[in-house]
Amino acid sequence: KRKVTSGQQIYVNNAFSKCTLPMFVNLTFREVRHWRSHKDVDESSLAVTVHESIEQLFWSLEKKCGQKLVSRALGYITMAKMGLSEMELEDVLALDNSVMSELNENTRPSNPLRVPFLYIARLKEGLSGYLIERHVKNVTLLVWANRHLHL
C-alpha cells in the first residue's frame, strides 16, 4: 500500500519509455519497491537497459552477500553447461580461497572450510525468479531463467 511520489514517477516513466521488455519492468519494480518517499531520485537512480538493470541487481547482491562470493557464484553458475546443484555450488565456493578468505574476514564461521548455507540462501532469495531450479535425472540444478542473465 505504498506509492512512489510524483517526482519519482517521472523517472520511472522515463525508464519505461526507453525499454518496455518484461524483464526490465520486473527488475525496475524490484528496485523501486525499496524506495522511500524521502529518497532523492535522479536520472542515474534507474537503469535504462535490461543489462544495466541486471548489473544493478548483481551490485545490490554484492553489497548484501559479499563481492567475491557473488561474483564467483554467478560465474560458476554461468559456466556450468547444465547448471549446478546447491551442493556443487557450495563445494566449488568452499574450494575458492578468495571467497573463503572474504567470508572468514566478515564473519566467524562455525566451520571455516564450508560456505555457510545462509549465504547460498541469501543468494537464491536475491535472485528469485531469475535463478531457477531445473530437475535433471533426479538432481535439482540451479540455472539462469533468461538468456540476458547468462550474458
JSON list of C-alpha atoms in Angstrom, two decimals:
[
{"chain": "A", "resi": 1, "resn": "LYS", "atom": "CA", "xyz": [0.00, 0.00, 0.00]},
{"chain": "A", "resi": 2, "resn": "ARG", "atom": "CA", "xyz": [2.84, 2.34, -0.84]},
{"chain": "A", "resi": 3, "resn": "LYS", "atom": "CA", "xyz": [3.17, 4.66, -3.80]},
{"chain": "A", "resi": 4, "resn": "VAL", "atom": "CA", "xyz": [6.06, 6.45, -5.43]},
{"chain": "A", "resi": 5, "resn": "THR", "atom": "CA", "xyz": [5.99, 10.22, -5.30]},
{"chain": "A", "resi": 6, "resn": "SER", "atom": "CA", "xyz": [5.19, 12.22, -8.42]},
{"chain": "A", "resi": 7, "resn": "GLY", "atom": "CA", "xyz": [8.86, 13.20, -8.70]},
{"chain": "A", "resi": 8, "resn": "GLN", "atom": "CA", "xyz": [9.92, 9.56, -8.54]},
{"chain": "A", "resi": 9, "resn": "GLN", "atom": "CA", "xyz": [7.21, 8.56, -11.02]},
{"chain": "A", "resi": 10, "resn": "ILE", "atom": "CA", "xyz": [8.74, 10.85, -13.64]},
{"chain": "A", "resi": 11, "resn": "TYR", "atom": "CA", "xyz": [11.99, 8.86, -13.57]},
{"chain": "A", "resi": 12, "resn": "VAL", "atom": "CA", "xyz": [10.15, 5.51, -13.64]},
{"chain": "A", "resi": 13, "resn": "ASN", "atom": "CA", "xyz": [8.10, 6.64, -16.66]},
{"chain": "A", "resi": 14, "resn": "ASN", "atom": "CA", "xyz": [11.28, 7.88, -18.33]},
{"chain": "A", "resi": 15, "resn": "ALA", "atom": "CA", "xyz": [12.94, 4.49, -17.83]},
{"chain": "A", "resi": 16, "resn": "PHE", "atom": "CA", "xyz": [9.90, 2.66, -19.20]},
{"chain": "A", "resi": 17, "resn": "SER", "atom": "CA", "xyz": [9.83, 4.93, -22.25]},
{"chain": "A", "resi": 18, "resn": "LYS", "atom": "CA", "xyz": [13.31, 3.66, -23.14]},
{"chain": "A", "resi": 19, "resn": "CYS", "atom": "CA", "xyz": [12.70, -0.05, -22.56]},
{"chain": "A", "resi": 20, "resn": "THR", "atom": "CA", "xyz": [9.48, -2.00, -22.11]},
{"chain": "A", "resi": 21, "resn": "LEU", "atom": "CA", "xyz": [10.76, -5.58, -22.01]},
{"chain": "A", "resi": 22, "resn": "PRO", "atom": "CA", "xyz": [9.00, -7.59, -19.28]},
{"chain": "A", "resi": 23, "resn": "MET", "atom": "CA", "xyz": [12.29, -8.44, -17.59]},
{"chain": "A", "resi": 24, "resn": "PHE", "atom": "CA", "xyz": [13.27, -4.76, -17.48]},
{"chain": "A", "resi": 25, "resn": "VAL", "atom": "CA", "xyz": [9.90, -3.83, -15.99]},
{"chain": "A", "resi": 26, "resn": "ASN", "atom": "CA", "xyz": [10.29, -6.55, -13.35]},
{"chain": "A", "resi": 27, "resn": "LEU", "atom": "CA", "xyz": [13.84, -5.51, -12.46]},
{"chain": "A", "resi": 28, "resn": "THR", "atom": "CA", "xyz": [12.77, -1.87, -12.25]},
{"chain": "A", "resi": 29, "resn": "PHE", "atom": "CA", "xyz": [9.87, -2.79, -10.00]},
{"chain": "A", "resi": 30, "resn": "ARG", "atom": "CA", "xyz": [12.24, -4.71, -7.70]},
{"chain": "A", "resi": 31, "resn": "GLU", "atom": "CA", "xyz": [14.43, -1.62, -7.44]},
{"chain": "A", "resi": 32, "resn": "VAL", "atom": "CA", "xyz": [11.62, 0.91, -6.99]},
{"chain": "A", "resi": 33, "resn": "ARG", "atom": "CA", "xyz": [9.82, -1.04, -4.28]},
{"chain": "A", "resi": 34, "resn": "HIS", "atom": "CA", "xyz": [12.75, -0.35, -1.94]},
{"chain": "A", "resi": 35, "resn": "TRP", "atom": "CA", "xyz": [12.49, 3.39, -2.40]},
{"chain": "A", "resi": 36, "resn": "ARG", "atom": "CA", "xyz": [11.14, 5.57, 0.39]},
{"chain": "A", "resi": 37, "resn": "SER", "atom": "CA", "xyz": [9.14, 8.71, -0.27]},
{"chain": "A", "resi": 38, "resn": "HIS", "atom": "CA", "xyz": [12.00, 10.87, 1.01]},
{"chain": "A", "resi": 39, "resn": "LYS", "atom": "CA", "xyz": [14.60, 9.22, -1.27]},
{"chain": "A", "resi": 40, "resn": "ASP", "atom": "CA", "xyz": [16.19, 11.65, -3.68]},
{"chain": "A", "resi": 41, "resn": "VAL", "atom": "CA", "xyz": [15.94, 10.22, -7.17]},
{"chain": "A", "resi": 42, "resn": "ASP", "atom": "CA", "xyz": [17.67, 11.38, -10.35]},
{"chain": "A", "resi": 43, "resn": "GLU", "atom": "CA", "xyz": [18.43, 10.06, -13.85]},
{"chain": "A", "resi": 44, "resn": "SER", "atom": "CA", "xyz": [21.10, 7.69, -12.50]},
{"chain": "A", "resi": 45, "resn": "SER", "atom": "CA", "xyz": [18.77, 6.06, -9.95]},
{"chain": "A", "resi": 46, "resn": "LEU", "atom": "CA", "xyz": [17.29, 3.69, -12.52]},
{"chain": "A", "resi": 47, "resn": "ALA", "atom": "CA", "xyz": [18.94, 1.80, -15.32]},
{"chain": "A", "resi": 48, "resn": "VAL", "atom": "CA", "xyz": [17.71, 2.33, -18.87]},
{"chain": "A", "resi": 49, "resn": "THR", "atom": "CA", "xyz": [18.54, -1.08, -20.34]},
{"chain": "A", "resi": 50, "resn": "VAL", "atom": "CA", "xyz": [17.97, -4.67, -19.28]},
{"chain": "A", "resi": 51, "resn": "HIS", "atom": "CA", "xyz": [21.69, -5.30, -18.91]},
{"chain": "A", "resi": 52, "resn": "GLU", "atom": "CA", "xyz": [22.20, -2.22, -16.73]},
{"chain": "A", "resi": 53, "resn": "SER", "atom": "CA", "xyz": [19.29, -3.38, -14.55]},
{"chain": "A", "resi": 54, "resn": "ILE", "atom": "CA", "xyz": [20.86, -6.81, -14.20]},
{"chain": "A", "resi": 55, "resn": "GLU", "atom": "CA", "xyz": [24.16, -5.22, -13.21]},
{"chain": "A", "resi": 56, "resn": "GLN", "atom": "CA", "xyz": [22.30, -3.13, -10.61]},
{"chain": "A", "resi": 57, "resn": "LEU", "atom": "CA", "xyz": [20.72, -6.32, -9.22]},
{"chain": "A", "resi": 58, "resn": "PHE", "atom": "CA", "xyz": [24.12, -8.00, -9.01]},
{"chain": "A", "resi": 59, "resn": "TRP", "atom": "CA", "xyz": [25.70, -4.97, -7.30]},
{"chain": "A", "resi": 60, "resn": "SER", "atom": "CA", "xyz": [22.97, -4.93, -4.66]},
{"chain": "A", "resi": 61, "resn": "LEU", "atom": "CA", "xyz": [23.58, -8.64, -4.08]},
{"chain": "A", "resi": 62, "resn": "GLU", "atom": "CA", "xyz": [27.30, -7.99, -3.72]},
{"chain": "A", "resi": 63, "resn": "LYS", "atom": "CA", "xyz": [26.59, -5.41, -1.02]},
{"chain": "A", "resi": 64, "resn": "LYS", "atom": "CA", "xyz": [24.40, -7.90, 0.84]},
{"chain": "A", "resi": 65, "resn": "CYS", "atom": "CA", "xyz": [26.44, -11.10, 0.43]},
{"chain": "A", "resi": 66, "resn": "GLY", "atom": "CA", "xyz": [29.98, -10.04, -0.45]},
{"chain": "A", "resi": 67, "resn": "GLN", "atom": "CA", "xyz": [31.64, -9.15, -3.74]},
{"chain": "A", "resi": 68, "resn": "LYS", "atom": "CA", "xyz": [33.80, -12.27, -4.14]},
{"chain": "A", "resi": 69, "resn": "LEU", "atom": "CA", "xyz": [31.07, -14.70, -3.12]},
{"chain": "A", "resi": 70, "resn": "VAL", "atom": "CA", "xyz": [28.51, -13.23, -5.53]},
{"chain": "A", "resi": 71, "resn": "SER", "atom": "CA", "xyz": [30.82, -12.75, -8.50]},
{"chain": "A", "resi": 72, "resn": "ARG", "atom": "CA", "xyz": [32.31, -16.23, -8.19]},
{"chain": "A", "resi": 73, "resn": "ALA", "atom": "CA", "xyz": [28.98, -17.96, -7.52]},
{"chain": "A", "resi": 74, "resn": "LEU", "atom": "CA", "xyz": [27.35, -16.28, -10.52]},
{"chain": "A", "resi": 75, "resn": "GLY", "atom": "CA", "xyz": [30.39, -17.09, -12.63]},
{"chain": "A", "resi": 76, "resn": "TYR", "atom": "CA", "xyz": [30.29, -20.76, -11.67]},
{"chain": "A", "resi": 77, "resn": "ILE", "atom": "CA", "xyz": [26.57, -20.98, -12.39]},
{"chain": "A", "resi": 78, "resn": "THR", "atom": "CA", "xyz": [27.08, -19.27, -15.75]},
{"chain": "A", "resi": 79, "resn": "MET", "atom": "CA", "xyz": [29.98, -21.52, -16.71]},
{"chain": "A", "resi": 80, "resn": "ALA", "atom": "CA", "xyz": [28.15, -24.74, -15.84]},
{"chain": "A", "resi": 81, "resn": "LYS", "atom": "CA", "xyz": [26.65, -26.01, -19.06]},
{"chain": "A", "resi": 82, "resn": "MET", "atom": "CA", "xyz": [23.64, -27.72, -17.46]},
{"chain": "A", "resi": 83, "resn": "GLY", "atom": "CA", "xyz": [23.62, -25.78, -14.19]},
{"chain": "A", "resi": 84, "resn": "LEU", "atom": "CA", "xyz": [24.88, -26.56, -10.68]},
{"chain": "A", "resi": 85, "resn": "SER", "atom": "CA", "xyz": [23.23, -28.20, -7.72]},
{"chain": "A", "resi": 86, "resn": "GLU", "atom": "CA", "xyz": [23.29, -26.26, -4.45]},
{"chain": "A", "resi": 87, "resn": "MET", "atom": "CA", "xyz": [25.77, -28.76, -3.02]},
{"chain": "A", "resi": 88, "resn": "GLU", "atom": "CA", "xyz": [28.06, -28.40, -6.03]},
{"chain": "A", "resi": 89, "resn": "LEU", "atom": "CA", "xyz": [27.90, -24.63, -5.71]},
{"chain": "A", "resi": 90, "resn": "GLU", "atom": "CA", "xyz": [28.75, -24.84, -2.01]},
{"chain": "A", "resi": 91, "resn": "ASP", "atom": "CA", "xyz": [31.64, -27.20, -2.80]},
{"chain": "A", "resi": 92, "resn": "VAL", "atom": "CA", "xyz": [33.23, -25.08, -5.53]},
{"chain": "A", "resi": 93, "resn": "LEU", "atom": "CA", "xyz": [32.85, -21.92, -3.44]},
{"chain": "A", "resi": 94, "resn": "ALA", "atom": "CA", "xyz": [34.44, -23.66, -0.45]},
{"chain": "A", "resi": 95, "resn": "LEU", "atom": "CA", "xyz": [37.41, -24.57, -2.65]},
{"chain": "A", "resi": 96, "resn": "ASP", "atom": "CA", "xyz": [37.82, -20.96, -3.78]},
{"chain": "A", "resi": 97, "resn": "ASN", "atom": "CA", "xyz": [40.37, -19.35, -1.46]},
{"chain": "A", "resi": 98, "resn": "SER", "atom": "CA", "xyz": [39.36, -15.77, -2.24]},
{"chain": "A", "resi": 99, "resn": "VAL", "atom": "CA", "xyz": [35.72, -16.49, -1.37]},
{"chain": "A", "resi": 100, "resn": "MET", "atom": "CA", "xyz": [36.63, -18.26, 1.85]},
{"chain": "A", "resi": 101, "resn": "SER", "atom": "CA", "xyz": [39.03, -15.52, 2.94]},
{"chain": "A", "resi": 102, "resn": "GLU", "atom": "CA", "xyz": [36.30, -12.90, 2.33]},
{"chain": "A", "resi": 103, "resn": "LEU", "atom": "CA", "xyz": [33.81, -14.94, 4.36]},
{"chain": "A", "resi": 104, "resn": "ASN", "atom": "CA", "xyz": [36.30, -15.52, 7.17]},
{"chain": "A", "resi": 105, "resn": "GLU", "atom": "CA", "xyz": [37.08, -11.77, 7.32]},
{"chain": "A", "resi": 106, "resn": "ASN", "atom": "CA", "xyz": [33.44, -10.74, 7.57]},
{"chain": "A", "resi": 107, "resn": "THR", "atom": "CA", "xyz": [32.05, -13.45, 9.82]},
{"chain": "A", "resi": 108, "resn": "ARG", "atom": "CA", "xyz": [33.18, -16.01, 12.31]},
{"chain": "A", "resi": 109, "resn": "PRO", "atom": "CA", "xyz": [32.00, -19.22, 10.64]},
{"chain": "A", "resi": 110, "resn": "SER", "atom": "CA", "xyz": [31.32, -22.36, 12.65]},
{"chain": "A", "resi": 111, "resn": "ASN", "atom": "CA", "xyz": [33.24, -24.33, 10.02]},
{"chain": "A", "resi": 112, "resn": "PRO", "atom": "CA", "xyz": [35.96, -22.29, 8.27]},
{"chain": "A", "resi": 113, "resn": "LEU", "atom": "CA", "xyz": [36.14, -24.87, 5.46]},
{"chain": "A", "resi": 114, "resn": "ARG", "atom": "CA", "xyz": [32.49, -24.57, 4.36]},
{"chain": "A", "resi": 115, "resn": "VAL", "atom": "CA", "xyz": [30.36, -21.77, 2.96]},
{"chain": "A", "resi": 116, "resn": "PRO", "atom": "CA", "xyz": [27.54, -21.18, 5.46]},
{"chain": "A", "resi": 117, "resn": "PHE", "atom": "CA", "xyz": [24.20, -22.15, 3.93]},
{"chain": "A", "resi": 118, "resn": "LEU", "atom": "CA", "xyz": [22.84, -18.75, 4.90]},
{"chain": "A", "resi": 119, "resn": "TYR", "atom": "CA", "xyz": [24.88, -17.16, 2.10]},
{"chain": "A", "resi": 120, "resn": "ILE", "atom": "CA", "xyz": [23.55, -19.58, -0.51]},
{"chain": "A", "resi": 121, "resn": "ALA", "atom": "CA", "xyz": [20.02, -18.94, 0.76]},
{"chain": "A", "resi": 122, "resn": "ARG", "atom": "CA", "xyz": [20.53, -15.14, 0.54]},
{"chain": "A", "resi": 123, "resn": "LEU", "atom": "CA", "xyz": [21.89, -15.52, -2.96]},
{"chain": "A", "resi": 124, "resn": "LYS", "atom": "CA", "xyz": [18.90, -17.61, -4.06]},
{"chain": "A", "resi": 125, "resn": "GLU", "atom": "CA", "xyz": [16.47, -15.19, -2.41]},
{"chain": "A", "resi": 126, "resn": "GLY", "atom": "CA", "xyz": [18.07, -12.20, -4.09]},
{"chain": "A", "resi": 127, "resn": "LEU", "atom": "CA", "xyz": [17.87, -13.94, -7.46]},
{"chain": "A", "resi": 128, "resn": "SER", "atom": "CA", "xyz": [14.40, -15.43, -7.04]},
{"chain": "A", "resi": 129, "resn": "GLY", "atom": "CA", "xyz": [12.69, -15.52, -10.39]},
{"chain": "A", "resi": 130, "resn": "TYR", "atom": "CA", "xyz": [15.99, -15.17, -12.22]},
{"chain": "A", "resi": 131, "resn": "LEU", "atom": "CA", "xyz": [17.82, -18.22, -10.91]},
{"chain": "A", "resi": 132, "resn": "ILE", "atom": "CA", "xyz": [15.51, -21.19, -11.29]},
{"chain": "A", "resi": 133, "resn": "GLU", "atom": "CA", "xyz": [15.65, -24.85, -10.37]},
{"chain": "A", "resi": 134, "resn": "ARG", "atom": "CA", "xyz": [15.65, -27.43, -13.17]},
{"chain": "A", "resi": 135, "resn": "HIS", "atom": "CA", "xyz": [15.22, -31.12, -12.44]},
{"chain": "A", "resi": 136, "resn": "VAL", "atom": "CA", "xyz": [17.56, -33.34, -14.46]},
{"chain": "A", "resi": 137, "resn": "LYS", "atom": "CA", "xyz": [17.86, -37.05, -13.71]},
{"chain": "A", "resi": 138, "resn": "ASN", "atom": "CA", "xyz": [16.60, -36.68, -10.12]},
{"chain": "A", "resi": 139, "resn": "VAL", "atom": "CA", "xyz": [19.01, -33.82, -9.41]},
{"chain": "A", "resi": 140, "resn": "THR", "atom": "CA", "xyz": [17.89, -30.22, -8.88]},
{"chain": "A", "resi": 141, "resn": "LEU", "atom": "CA", "xyz": [20.14, -27.79, -10.73]},
{"chain": "A", "resi": 142, "resn": "LEU", "atom": "CA", "xyz": [20.33, -24.01, -10.48]},
{"chain": "A", "resi": 143, "resn": "VAL", "atom": "CA", "xyz": [20.19, -22.38, -13.91]},
{"chain": "A", "resi": 144, "resn": "TRP", "atom": "CA", "xyz": [19.52, -18.92, -15.31]},
{"chain": "A", "resi": 145, "resn": "ALA", "atom": "CA", "xyz": [15.89, -18.27, -16.23]},
{"chain": "A", "resi": 146, "resn": "ASN", "atom": "CA", "xyz": [16.73, -15.88, -19.05]},
{"chain": "A", "resi": 147, "resn": "ARG", "atom": "CA", "xyz": [19.49, -15.57, -21.63]},
{"chain": "A", "resi": 148, "resn": "HIS", "atom": "CA", "xyz": [20.11, -11.94, -20.63]},
{"chain": "A", "resi": 149, "resn": "LEU", "atom": "CA", "xyz": [21.28, -13.12, -17.22]},
{"chain": "A", "resi": 150, "resn": "HIS", "atom": "CA", "xyz": [23.67, -15.57, -18.83]},
{"chain": "A", "resi": 151, "resn": "LEU", "atom": "CA", "xyz": [25.23, -12.71, -20.79]}
]
